[in-house]
Tab-separated table of C-alpha atoms and ligand atoms in Angstrom:
chain	number	residue	atom	x	y	z
A	1	UNK	CA	0.049	0.518	0.259
A	2	UNK	CA	2.870	2.101	1.009
A	3	UNK	CA	4.942	1.435	-2.340
A	4	UNK	CA	1.588	2.307	-4.530
A	5	UNK	CA	1.333	6.004	-2.201
A	6	UNK	CA	4.713	7.134	-3.156
A	7	UNK	CA	4.897	5.668	-6.841
A	8	UNK	CA	1.823	7.868	-6.529
A	9	UNK	CA	2.829	10.886	-5.976
A	10	UNK	CA	6.235	10.835	-7.460
A	11	UNK	CA	8.741	9.349	-4.617
A	12	UNK	CA	10.809	6.431	-5.677
A	13	UNK	CA	10.497	3.708	-2.876
A	14	UNK	CA	13.125	3.188	-0.356
A	15	UNK	CA	13.735	1.916	3.038
A	16	UNK	CA	13.601	5.008	4.637
A	17	UNK	CA	10.855	6.529	3.389
A	18	UNK	CA	8.527	2.972	3.409
A	19	UNK	CA	9.703	2.494	7.761
A	20	UNK	CA	8.821	7.330	8.204
A	21	UNK	CA	5.646	6.398	5.674
A	22	UNK	CA	4.256	3.172	7.819
A	23	UNK	CA	5.489	5.275	10.451
A	24	UNK	CA	3.512	8.188	10.308
A	25	UNK	CA	0.109	6.475	8.792
A	26	UNK	CA	-0.198	4.546	12.190
A	27	UNK	CA	-0.387	7.590	13.998
A	28	UNK	CA	-2.526	8.896	11.218
A	29	UNK	CA	-4.558	11.530	13.831
A	30	UNK	CA	-0.781	12.277	15.145
A	31	UNK	CA	1.117	15.476	15.440
A	32	UNK	CA	4.180	14.215	14.862
A	33	UNK	CA	7.163	16.124	15.584
A	34	UNK	CA	10.991	15.380	13.512
A	35	UNK	CA	12.585	13.488	16.316
A	36	UNK	CA	9.001	11.734	17.343
A	37	UNK	CA	9.232	10.350	14.555
A	38	UNK	CA	12.672	9.110	14.325
A	39	UNK	CA	12.237	8.033	18.615
A	40	UNK	CA	9.223	6.010	17.086
A	41	UNK	CA	11.052	4.319	14.987
A	42	UNK	CA	13.799	3.489	16.869
A	43	UNK	CA	10.902	2.064	19.238
A	44	UNK	CA	9.928	-0.126	16.217
A	45	UNK	CA	13.531	-1.697	16.593
A	46	UNK	CA	14.475	0.699	12.823
A	47	UNK	CA	17.881	2.452	12.671
A	48	UNK	CA	17.427	5.733	11.139
A	49	UNK	CA	19.463	8.601	10.985
A	50	UNK	CA	16.972	11.781	12.497
A	51	UNK	CA	18.789	13.255	9.400
A	52	UNK	CA	17.707	10.973	7.326
A	53	UNK	CA	14.088	11.353	9.293
A	54	UNK	CA	13.840	15.125	8.735
A	55	UNK	CA	14.844	14.287	4.945
A	56	UNK	CA	12.033	12.619	4.597
A	57	UNK	CA	9.328	14.402	6.165
A	58	UNK	CA	10.592	17.004	3.632
A	59	UNK	CA	10.100	15.305	0.858
A	60	UNK	CA	7.029	14.215	2.086
A	61	UNK	CA	5.464	17.519	2.478
A	62	UNK	CA	6.623	18.948	-1.229
A	63	UNK	CA	4.459	15.536	-2.129
A	64	UNK	CA	1.852	16.444	-0.443
A	65	UNK	CA	1.983	13.251	1.981
A	66	UNK	CA	1.611	14.815	5.103
A	67	UNK	CA	1.918	18.827	6.256
A	68	UNK	CA	4.382	20.445	8.343
A	69	UNK	CA	2.757	23.081	11.105
A	70	UNK	CA	5.053	26.199	12.727
A	71	UNK	CA	3.251	26.359	15.243
A	72	UNK	CA	5.217	28.361	18.254
A	73	UNK	CA	9.329	27.582	18.858
A	74	UNK	CA	10.413	25.683	16.218
A	75	UNK	CA	7.907	23.522	17.483
A	76	UNK	CA	7.092	21.639	13.410
A	77	UNK	CA	5.123	19.034	13.781
A	78	UNK	CA	3.892	16.880	10.791
A	79	UNK	CA	0.684	15.308	10.077
A	80	UNK	CA	-0.617	12.879	7.465
A	81	UNK	CA	-1.920	15.021	4.640
A	82	UNK	CA	-5.987	13.611	5.330
A	83	UNK	CA	-7.068	16.337	2.349
A	84	UNK	CA	-9.439	17.712	5.083
A	85	UNK	CA	-8.799	21.548	6.469
A	86	UNK	CA	-9.020	21.932	9.495
A	87	UNK	CA	-6.932	24.105	12.059
A	88	UNK	CA	-5.034	24.030	15.074
A	89	UNK	CA	-5.321	23.948	19.161
A	90	UNK	CA	-1.446	23.687	20.697
A	91	UNK	CA	-1.124	23.771	24.244
A	92	UNK	CA	2.670	25.820	25.297
A	93	UNK	CA	2.851	23.716	28.284
A	94	UNK	CA	2.801	20.846	27.204
A	95	UNK	CA	3.029	20.817	23.545
A	96	UNK	CA	-0.364	18.503	22.670
A	97	UNK	CA	-2.134	19.632	19.875
A	98	UNK	CA	-5.666	19.632	18.902
A	99	UNK	CA	-8.044	20.123	15.927
A	100	UNK	CA	-10.858	22.141	15.618
A	101	UNK	CA	-13.296	22.335	12.506
A	102	UNK	CA	-15.953	25.531	12.433
A	103	UNK	CA	-17.161	26.618	9.679
A	104	UNK	CA	-18.131	29.853	10.942
A	105	UNK	CA	-14.822	30.646	11.563
A	106	UNK	CA	-14.070	29.056	7.539
A	107	UNK	CA	-16.872	31.467	5.763
A	108	UNK	CA	-15.782	34.620	7.163
A	109	UNK	CA	-12.024	34.217	6.260
A	110	UNK	CA	-13.162	33.361	2.967
A	111	UNK	CA	-15.528	36.550	3.579
A	112	UNK	CA	-12.359	38.662	4.895
A	113	UNK	CA	-9.867	37.800	1.974
A	114	UNK	CA	-12.608	38.843	-0.735
A	115	UNK	CA	-13.321	42.145	1.477
A	116	UNK	CA	-9.357	42.686	-0.092
A	117	UNK	CA	-9.995	41.133	-3.093
A	118	UNK	CA	-7.714	38.377	-2.263
A	119	UNK	CA	-8.467	34.572	-4.040
A	120	UNK	CA	-7.854	32.617	-0.611
A	121	UNK	CA	-5.480	29.569	-1.193
A	122	UNK	CA	-4.972	28.059	1.719
A	123	UNK	CA	-4.820	29.565	5.498
A	124	UNK	CA	-3.008	28.577	8.128
A	125	UNK	CA	-5.021	29.194	12.372
A	126	UNK	CA	-3.768	27.593	15.149
A	127	UNK	CA	-4.566	28.791	18.629
A	128	UNK	CA	-1.473	28.852	21.540
A	129	UNK	CA	-2.158	28.717	25.677
A	130	UNK	CA	-3.129	25.235	27.492
A	131	UNK	CA	-4.717	22.208	27.213
A	132	UNK	CA	-7.044	21.268	29.274
A	133	UNK	CA	-4.336	19.508	31.256
A	134	UNK	CA	-1.793	22.424	31.964
A	135	UNK	CA	-4.900	24.691	33.082
A	136	UNK	CA	-6.707	22.204	35.541
A	137	UNK	CA	-2.515	21.994	36.723
A	138	UNK	CA	-1.561	25.385	36.763
A	139	UNK	CA	-5.280	26.612	38.859
A	140	UNK	CA	-4.365	24.291	41.688
A	141	UNK	CA	-1.052	24.670	41.647
A	142	UNK	CA	-2.840	28.456	42.065
A	143	UNK	CA	-4.815	27.175	45.408
A	144	UNK	CA	-1.647	26.095	46.509
A	145	UNK	CA	0.609	29.168	46.624
A	146	UNK	CA	-2.831	31.335	47.550
A	147	UNK	CA	-3.185	28.566	51.188
A	148	UNK	CA	0.814	29.294	51.535
A	149	UNK	CA	0.608	32.058	52.181
A	150	UNK	CA	-2.214	33.184	53.627
B	201	ZN	ZN1	-1.128	20.485	27.615
B	202	ZN	ZN1	-4.220	18.656	12.266
């Protein structure tokens, strides 16, 4: 299956490409950094250099197999391109990435582009903050500090 996909996008089938593609498709719902992809490959018993993983991911990005998102602080993650647009919420504490799609936001962006005479070809929106878990942790720490003062 992965062989076909590589051929379909015009990439030669090589062992590193197959390995990286397999891992990415295994974690199709995840947003993984190049380091995380490398760690997963090592964990799966594959010997592959970090630089190779990075190069293959860049080739996949150019071929449209994966999407790359550059979140704050050089935090670049890759996800399998499934053809369905979505936006992201990014936790600045633990790096967790969640997806959302809001029809109203999508419509407004189109309308804004149109108002400015733009033909929108793409957009990227990500909300930075603390995820549910980290918000809760921060709240508990705050409570503990307040109690300590009193
Ligand atoms: Zn978090
Ligand atoms: Zn995503």
